[in-house]
Amino acid sequence: MVGTTSMGRGVMAVLAAGERHARGLPGGTVAEIAADLDKDRSQVSRSLRTAEQEGFLQRTPQRTFALDWSVLTDAHLLTRRRLHTDGAAALEHLSGLTDEGCFLGVLSGNSTVTVGECIPASSRMVGSWLGRPYPAYCSDAGQALFWETPDDEVRKMFAGVPFQQHGPNTPADIEEFLARLKDARLRGYSIVDEEAEPGLYSLAVPVRDFRGAVVAALQVVGLKSRLQPRQAEHAQALRREGEWLEARLGGQSPSKRP
């Protein structure tokens, strides 16, 4: 269906130009992209000119068609804004369902930083975590933020970082952290059990954007004595809300809450 409509042909032309960038090539001429697609040159030429007019491609001095990176920049800025606005809605809804503190965290180097929070009146949490960094190897958001990162890259991120004990179950080293991350991936959500501080328990899921990249972690955090007995129930709500937020960021998850 995509290949038989004018919109589909335009998308294919843009993707073909992007594929050439991925191979380290500076875009492509009409003839080169037509050859890549095994399509008629005149048809591809029209599609490329339309994509240029719409701002998806730009013509270079070498008469090649290359991606217009401003489109991706705009998409990133929109994602960032939606992460805050729709993230706030997700946090409020999730906190109402769980009656626990709910947070949205992002990665900053090898630390996590809270960019959104919603804490119900019933919570015993004091103060705000907004803008405060915490070591990713034991933070509530850490495992979820490394969800798609290859193990070797995670090892590089923490090379030379001492794993100081913040709670009774803080991982001792990077291999223990990776083992917990592996279990979390199989489970579908992470559990941070008294790793950040004594008595604290949290569940988290990764949140992906339109590229499929993990850009944040959605978390439910509370006292272990309160949260752990309702873990399955809270995990289900957490995953649904994470899927809703992903859809708002352009992902493929269902966009409606049950």
mmCIF file of C-alpha atoms in Angstrom:
data_model
loop_
_atom_site.group_PDB
_atom_site.id
_atom_site.type_symbol
_atom_site.label_atom_id
_atom_site.label_comp_id
_atom_site.label_asym_id
_atom_site.label_seq_id
_atom_site.Cartn_x
_atom_site.Cartn_y
_atom_site.Cartn_z
ATOM 1 C CA MET A 1 0.000 0.000 0.000
ATOM 2 C CA VAL A 2 2.762 2.442 0.927
ATOM 3 C CA GLY A 3 4.515 1.988 -2.405
ATOM 4 C CA THR A 4 1.418 2.610 -4.530
ATOM 5 C CA THR A 5 0.390 6.062 -3.250
ATOM 6 C CA SER A 6 2.040 9.430 -3.884
ATOM 7 C CA MET A 7 2.518 9.890 -0.125
ATOM 8 C CA GLY A 8 4.037 6.424 0.117
ATOM 9 C CA ARG A 9 6.434 7.131 -2.751
ATOM 10 C CA GLY A 10 7.476 10.362 -1.058
ATOM 11 C CA VAL A 11 8.152 8.587 2.219
ATOM 12 C CA MET A 12 10.166 5.918 0.418
ATOM 13 C CA ALA A 13 12.268 8.609 -1.271
ATOM 14 C CA VAL A 14 12.995 10.311 2.061
ATOM 15 C CA LEU A 15 13.875 6.968 3.671
ATOM 16 C CA ALA A 16 16.174 6.147 0.762
ATOM 17 C CA ALA A 17 18.025 9.434 1.269
ATOM 18 C CA GLY A 18 18.245 8.656 4.980
ATOM 19 C CA GLU A 19 19.615 5.193 4.250
ATOM 20 C CA ARG A 20 22.404 6.747 2.189
ATOM 21 C CA HIS A 21 23.257 8.986 5.166
ATOM 22 C CA ALA A 22 23.381 5.886 7.369
ATOM 23 C CA ARG A 23 25.928 4.399 4.955
ATOM 24 C CA GLY A 24 28.093 7.517 5.257
ATOM 25 C CA LEU A 25 27.107 8.969 1.879
ATOM 26 C CA PRO A 26 26.204 12.673 1.380
ATOM 27 C CA GLY A 27 22.668 12.081 0.191
ATOM 28 C CA GLY A 28 22.086 11.026 -3.407
ATOM 29 C CA THR A 29 21.255 12.242 -6.872
ATOM 30 C CA VAL A 30 17.946 11.447 -8.514
ATOM 31 C CA ALA A 31 19.626 8.681 -10.507
ATOM 32 C CA GLU A 32 21.294 7.160 -7.426
ATOM 33 C CA ILE A 33 18.139 7.154 -5.313
ATOM 34 C CA ALA A 34 16.078 5.806 -8.220
ATOM 35 C CA ALA A 35 18.617 2.980 -8.559
ATOM 36 C CA ASP A 36 18.482 2.291 -4.819
ATOM 37 C CA LEU A 37 14.689 2.019 -5.016
ATOM 38 C CA ASP A 38 14.669 0.276 -8.390
ATOM 39 C CA LYS A 39 12.041 2.811 -9.498
ATOM 40 C CA ASP A 40 11.443 5.000 -12.534
ATOM 41 C CA ARG A 41 13.733 8.047 -12.457
ATOM 42 C CA SER A 42 11.047 10.595 -13.374
ATOM 43 C CA GLN A 43 8.717 9.286 -10.676
ATOM 44 C CA VAL A 44 11.485 9.431 -8.050
ATOM 45 C CA SER A 45 12.434 12.942 -9.202
ATOM 46 C CA ARG A 46 8.905 14.184 -8.542
ATOM 47 C CA SER A 47 8.870 12.562 -5.115
ATOM 48 C CA LEU A 48 12.215 14.096 -4.193
ATOM 49 C CA ARG A 49 11.169 17.579 -5.315
ATOM 50 C CA THR A 50 7.962 17.307 -3.290
ATOM 51 C CA ALA A 51 9.914 16.173 -0.213
ATOM 52 C CA GLU A 52 12.232 19.140 -0.708
ATOM 53 C CA GLN A 53 9.302 21.560 -0.929
ATOM 54 C CA GLU A 54 7.808 20.114 2.251
ATOM 55 C CA GLY A 55 11.091 20.579 4.126
ATOM 56 C CA PHE A 56 12.099 16.940 4.551
ATOM 57 C CA LEU A 57 15.008 17.095 2.099
ATOM 58 C CA GLN A 58 17.391 19.784 0.960
ATOM 59 C CA ARG A 59 19.330 20.157 -2.305
ATOM 60 C CA THR A 60 23.099 20.359 -1.849
ATOM 61 C CA PRO A 61 25.551 22.319 -4.048
ATOM 62 C CA GLN A 62 26.523 18.927 -5.524
ATOM 63 C CA ARG A 63 22.911 18.541 -6.736
ATOM 64 C CA THR A 64 22.218 15.684 -4.368
ATOM 65 C CA PHE A 65 19.190 15.344 -2.116
ATOM 66 C CA ALA A 66 20.075 15.160 1.578
ATOM 67 C CA LEU A 67 18.042 15.034 4.773
ATOM 68 C CA ASP A 68 17.011 18.408 6.169
ATOM 69 C CA TRP A 69 18.116 18.000 9.777
ATOM 70 C CA SER A 70 15.924 20.874 10.956
ATOM 71 C CA VAL A 71 12.963 18.482 10.728
ATOM 72 C CA LEU A 72 14.627 16.116 13.191
ATOM 73 C CA THR A 73 15.583 19.041 15.427
ATOM 74 C CA ASP A 74 11.976 20.237 15.490
ATOM 75 C CA ALA A 75 10.827 16.715 16.291
ATOM 76 C CA HIS A 76 13.276 16.519 19.210
ATOM 77 C CA LEU A 77 12.061 19.858 20.587
ATOM 78 C CA LEU A 78 8.442 18.731 20.304
ATOM 79 C CA THR A 79 9.296 15.468 22.071
ATOM 80 C CA ARG A 80 10.950 17.388 24.897
ATOM 81 C CA ARG A 81 7.917 19.618 25.352
ATOM 82 C CA ARG A 82 5.536 16.662 25.290
ATOM 83 C CA LEU A 83 7.701 14.776 27.750
ATOM 84 C CA HIS A 84 7.034 17.543 30.251
ATOM 85 C CA THR A 85 3.383 18.298 29.469
ATOM 86 C CA ASP A 86 2.100 14.792 28.751
ATOM 87 C CA GLY A 87 4.545 13.436 31.307
ATOM 88 C CA ALA A 88 2.856 15.548 33.967
ATOM 89 C CA ALA A 89 -0.523 14.123 32.948
ATOM 90 C CA ALA A 90 0.846 10.567 33.105
ATOM 91 C CA LEU A 91 2.331 11.172 36.542
ATOM 92 C CA GLU A 92 -0.891 12.607 37.921
ATOM 93 C CA HIS A 93 -2.950 9.724 36.552
ATOM 94 C CA LEU A 94 -0.493 7.078 37.755
ATOM 95 C CA SER A 95 -0.219 8.623 41.208
ATOM 96 C CA GLY A 96 -4.012 8.627 41.478
ATOM 97 C CA LEU A 97 -4.137 4.936 40.589
ATOM 98 C CA THR A 98 -1.351 3.837 42.923
ATOM 99 C CA ASP A 99 -1.548 6.432 45.721
ATOM 100 C CA GLU A 100 2.256 6.499 45.630
ATOM 101 C CA GLY A 101 4.885 9.019 44.606
ATOM 102 C CA CYS A 102 5.443 8.899 40.838
ATOM 103 C CA PHE A 103 8.429 10.320 38.996
ATOM 104 C CA LEU A 104 9.812 10.876 35.522
ATOM 105 C CA GLY A 105 13.585 10.608 35.199
ATOM 106 C CA VAL A 106 16.127 11.154 32.435
ATOM 107 C CA LEU A 107 19.753 10.160 32.011
ATOM 108 C CA SER A 108 22.566 12.673 32.483
ATOM 109 C CA GLY A 109 25.924 10.990 32.011
ATOM 110 C CA ASN A 110 26.003 8.127 34.516
ATOM 111 C CA SER A 111 23.437 9.774 36.786
ATOM 112 C CA THR A 112 19.674 10.133 36.591
ATOM 113 C CA VAL A 113 17.820 13.416 37.059
ATOM 114 C CA THR A 114 14.157 13.817 38.004
ATOM 115 C CA VAL A 115 12.274 16.071 35.569
ATOM 116 C CA GLY A 116 8.727 15.406 36.775
ATOM 117 C CA GLU A 117 7.030 14.266 39.950
ATOM 118 C CA CYS A 118 3.604 13.839 41.528
ATOM 119 C CA ILE A 119 3.437 13.012 45.223
ATOM 120 C CA PRO A 120 0.039 12.308 46.851
ATOM 121 C CA ALA A 121 -0.865 13.731 50.230
ATOM 122 C CA SER A 122 -0.815 10.223 51.728
ATOM 123 C CA SER A 123 2.859 9.760 50.868
ATOM 124 C CA ARG A 124 5.482 10.107 53.556
ATOM 125 C CA MET A 125 7.989 11.583 51.133
ATOM 126 C CA VAL A 126 9.397 14.944 52.176
ATOM 127 C CA GLY A 127 10.860 17.505 49.796
ATOM 128 C CA SER A 128 11.264 17.437 46.040
ATOM 129 C CA TRP A 129 13.582 15.442 43.786
ATOM 130 C CA LEU A 130 13.199 17.760 40.793
ATOM 131 C CA GLY A 131 16.558 18.528 39.200
ATOM 132 C CA ARG A 132 18.504 16.422 41.666
ATOM 133 C CA PRO A 133 20.987 13.887 40.204
ATOM 134 C CA TYR A 134 21.446 10.418 41.658
ATOM 135 C CA PRO A 135 23.841 7.594 40.687
ATOM 136 C CA ALA A 136 22.171 5.619 37.910
ATOM 137 C CA TYR A 137 23.517 2.274 39.142
ATOM 138 C CA CYS A 138 21.165 2.403 42.147
ATOM 139 C CA SER A 139 18.550 5.035 41.323
ATOM 140 C CA ASP A 140 14.869 4.262 40.810
ATOM 141 C CA ALA A 141 15.145 5.161 37.104
ATOM 142 C CA GLY A 142 18.568 3.710 36.336
ATOM 143 C CA GLN A 143 17.748 0.262 35.003
ATOM 144 C CA ALA A 144 14.857 1.502 32.862
ATOM 145 C CA LEU A 145 16.991 4.226 31.268
ATOM 146 C CA PHE A 146 19.589 1.652 30.149
ATOM 147 C CA TRP A 147 16.887 -0.678 28.814
ATOM 148 C CA GLU A 148 18.061 -0.625 25.179
ATOM 149 C CA THR A 149 21.742 0.052 25.817
ATOM 150 C CA PRO A 150 24.154 -2.792 24.987
ATOM 151 C CA ASP A 151 25.975 -4.178 28.019
ATOM 152 C CA ASP A 152 29.406 -3.115 26.733
ATOM 153 C CA GLU A 153 28.231 0.481 26.437
ATOM 154 C CA VAL A 154 26.848 0.375 29.968
ATOM 155 C CA ARG A 155 30.227 -0.895 31.187
ATOM 156 C CA LYS A 156 31.950 2.045 29.472
ATOM 157 C CA MET A 157 29.517 4.491 31.079
ATOM 158 C CA PHE A 158 30.485 3.241 34.545
ATOM 159 C CA ALA A 159 34.182 2.617 33.922
ATOM 160 C CA GLY A 160 36.062 3.937 36.932
ATOM 161 C CA VAL A 161 32.870 4.762 38.864
ATOM 162 C CA PRO A 162 32.968 3.441 42.451
ATOM 163 C CA PHE A 163 29.733 1.685 43.414
ATOM 164 C CA GLN A 164 29.154 3.287 46.799
ATOM 165 C CA GLN A 165 26.542 1.726 49.051
ATOM 166 C CA HIS A 166 23.413 3.886 49.382
ATOM 167 C CA GLY A 167 21.101 1.147 50.653
ATOM 168 C CA PRO A 168 21.431 -2.438 51.876
ATOM 169 C CA ASN A 169 20.929 -3.820 48.340
ATOM 170 C CA THR A 170 23.005 -1.414 46.240
ATOM 171 C CA PRO A 171 24.715 -3.434 43.477
ATOM 172 C CA ALA A 172 28.336 -4.128 44.317
ATOM 173 C CA ASP A 173 29.648 -3.625 40.784
ATOM 174 C CA ILE A 174 28.644 -3.218 37.145
ATOM 175 C CA GLU A 175 28.132 -6.939 36.588
ATOM 176 C CA GLU A 176 25.582 -7.122 39.393
ATOM 177 C CA PHE A 177 23.820 -4.070 37.935
ATOM 178 C CA LEU A 178 23.721 -5.718 34.481
ATOM 179 C CA ALA A 179 22.341 -8.946 35.964
ATOM 180 C CA ARG A 180 19.471 -6.986 37.544
ATOM 181 C CA LEU A 181 18.911 -5.123 34.290
ATOM 182 C CA LYS A 182 18.667 -8.450 32.448
ATOM 183 C CA ASP A 183 16.040 -9.673 34.925
ATOM 184 C CA ALA A 184 14.115 -6.410 34.525
ATOM 185 C CA ARG A 185 14.007 -6.747 30.743
ATOM 186 C CA LEU A 186 12.607 -10.263 31.057
ATOM 187 C CA ARG A 187 10.060 -9.121 33.652
ATOM 188 C CA GLY A 188 8.968 -6.065 31.653
ATOM 189 C CA TYR A 189 9.727 -3.529 34.383
ATOM 190 C CA SER A 190 12.509 -2.881 36.857
ATOM 191 C CA ILE A 191 12.447 -3.378 40.610
ATOM 192 C CA VAL A 192 14.805 -1.315 42.753
ATOM 193 C CA ASP A 193 14.589 -2.888 46.189
ATOM 194 C CA GLU A 194 16.356 -0.825 48.869
ATOM 195 C CA GLU A 195 19.179 0.004 46.467
ATOM 196 C CA ALA A 196 18.839 3.799 46.677
ATOM 197 C CA GLU A 197 18.137 3.949 50.416
ATOM 198 C CA PRO A 198 16.869 1.685 53.210
ATOM 199 C CA GLY A 199 13.159 0.930 53.090
ATOM 200 C CA LEU A 200 12.628 2.413 49.626
ATOM 201 C CA TYR A 201 11.094 0.317 46.846
ATOM 202 C CA SER A 202 10.356 1.293 43.263
ATOM 203 C CA LEU A 203 9.119 0.024 39.920
ATOM 204 C CA ALA A 204 10.016 1.646 36.597
ATOM 205 C CA VAL A 205 9.512 1.274 32.841
ATOM 206 C CA PRO A 206 11.354 2.889 29.943
ATOM 207 C CA VAL A 207 9.619 5.539 27.826
ATOM 208 C CA ARG A 208 10.573 5.673 24.134
ATOM 209 C CA ASP A 209 10.134 8.467 21.592
ATOM 210 C CA PHE A 210 9.293 8.465 17.869
ATOM 211 C CA ARG A 211 12.713 6.977 17.055
ATOM 212 C CA GLY A 212 12.258 4.078 19.444
ATOM 213 C CA ALA A 213 14.983 5.528 21.690
ATOM 214 C CA VAL A 214 14.571 5.511 25.472
ATOM 215 C CA VAL A 215 14.252 9.146 26.572
ATOM 216 C CA ALA A 216 12.868 8.773 30.100
ATOM 217 C CA ALA A 217 11.819 6.370 32.824
ATOM 218 C CA LEU A 218 8.425 6.388 34.507
ATOM 219 C CA GLN A 219 8.548 5.293 38.141
ATOM 220 C CA VAL A 220 6.364 4.399 41.097
ATOM 221 C CA VAL A 221 8.283 4.906 44.344
ATOM 222 C CA GLY A 222 7.327 4.289 47.960
ATOM 223 C CA LEU A 223 8.000 2.496 51.188
ATOM 224 C CA LYS A 224 8.712 -1.185 50.649
ATOM 225 C CA SER A 225 6.112 -2.143 53.246
ATOM 226 C CA ARG A 226 3.414 -0.318 51.231
ATOM 227 C CA LEU A 227 4.451 -0.887 47.654
ATOM 228 C CA GLN A 228 5.770 -4.447 47.515
ATOM 229 C CA PRO A 229 2.461 -6.147 48.547
ATOM 230 C CA ARG A 230 0.741 -4.360 45.625
ATOM 231 C CA GLN A 231 3.606 -4.815 43.178
ATOM 232 C CA ALA A 232 1.680 -6.693 40.453
ATOM 233 C CA GLU A 233 -1.197 -4.224 40.530
ATOM 234 C CA HIS A 234 1.088 -1.181 40.429
ATOM 235 C CA ALA A 235 3.277 -2.697 37.706
ATOM 236 C CA GLN A 236 0.240 -3.172 35.482
ATOM 237 C CA ALA A 237 -0.815 0.462 35.951
ATOM 238 C CA LEU A 238 2.761 1.618 35.396
ATOM 239 C CA ARG A 239 3.136 -0.259 32.113
ATOM 240 C CA ARG A 240 -0.201 1.027 30.803
ATOM 241 C CA GLU A 241 0.712 4.611 31.647
ATOM 242 C CA GLY A 242 4.165 4.177 30.107
ATOM 243 C CA GLU A 243 2.567 2.935 26.886
ATOM 244 C CA TRP A 244 0.210 5.919 26.864
ATOM 245 C CA LEU A 245 3.099 8.363 27.281
ATOM 246 C CA GLU A 246 5.126 6.611 24.574
ATOM 247 C CA ALA A 247 2.225 6.996 22.172
ATOM 248 C CA ARG A 248 2.068 10.718 22.973
ATOM 249 C CA LEU A 249 5.754 10.952 22.049
ATOM 250 C CA GLY A 250 5.140 9.334 18.675
ATOM 251 C CA GLY A 251 5.784 5.724 19.614
ATOM 252 C CA GLN A 252 3.732 2.726 18.569
ATOM 253 C CA SER A 253 2.138 1.933 21.921
ATOM 254 C CA PRO A 254 -1.654 2.139 22.398
ATOM 255 C CA SER A 255 -2.656 5.755 23.046
ATOM 256 C CA LYS A 256 -5.795 5.093 25.096
ATOM 257 C CA ARG A 257 -5.901 4.343 28.784
ATOM 258 C CA PRO A 258 -8.262 1.525 29.820
#
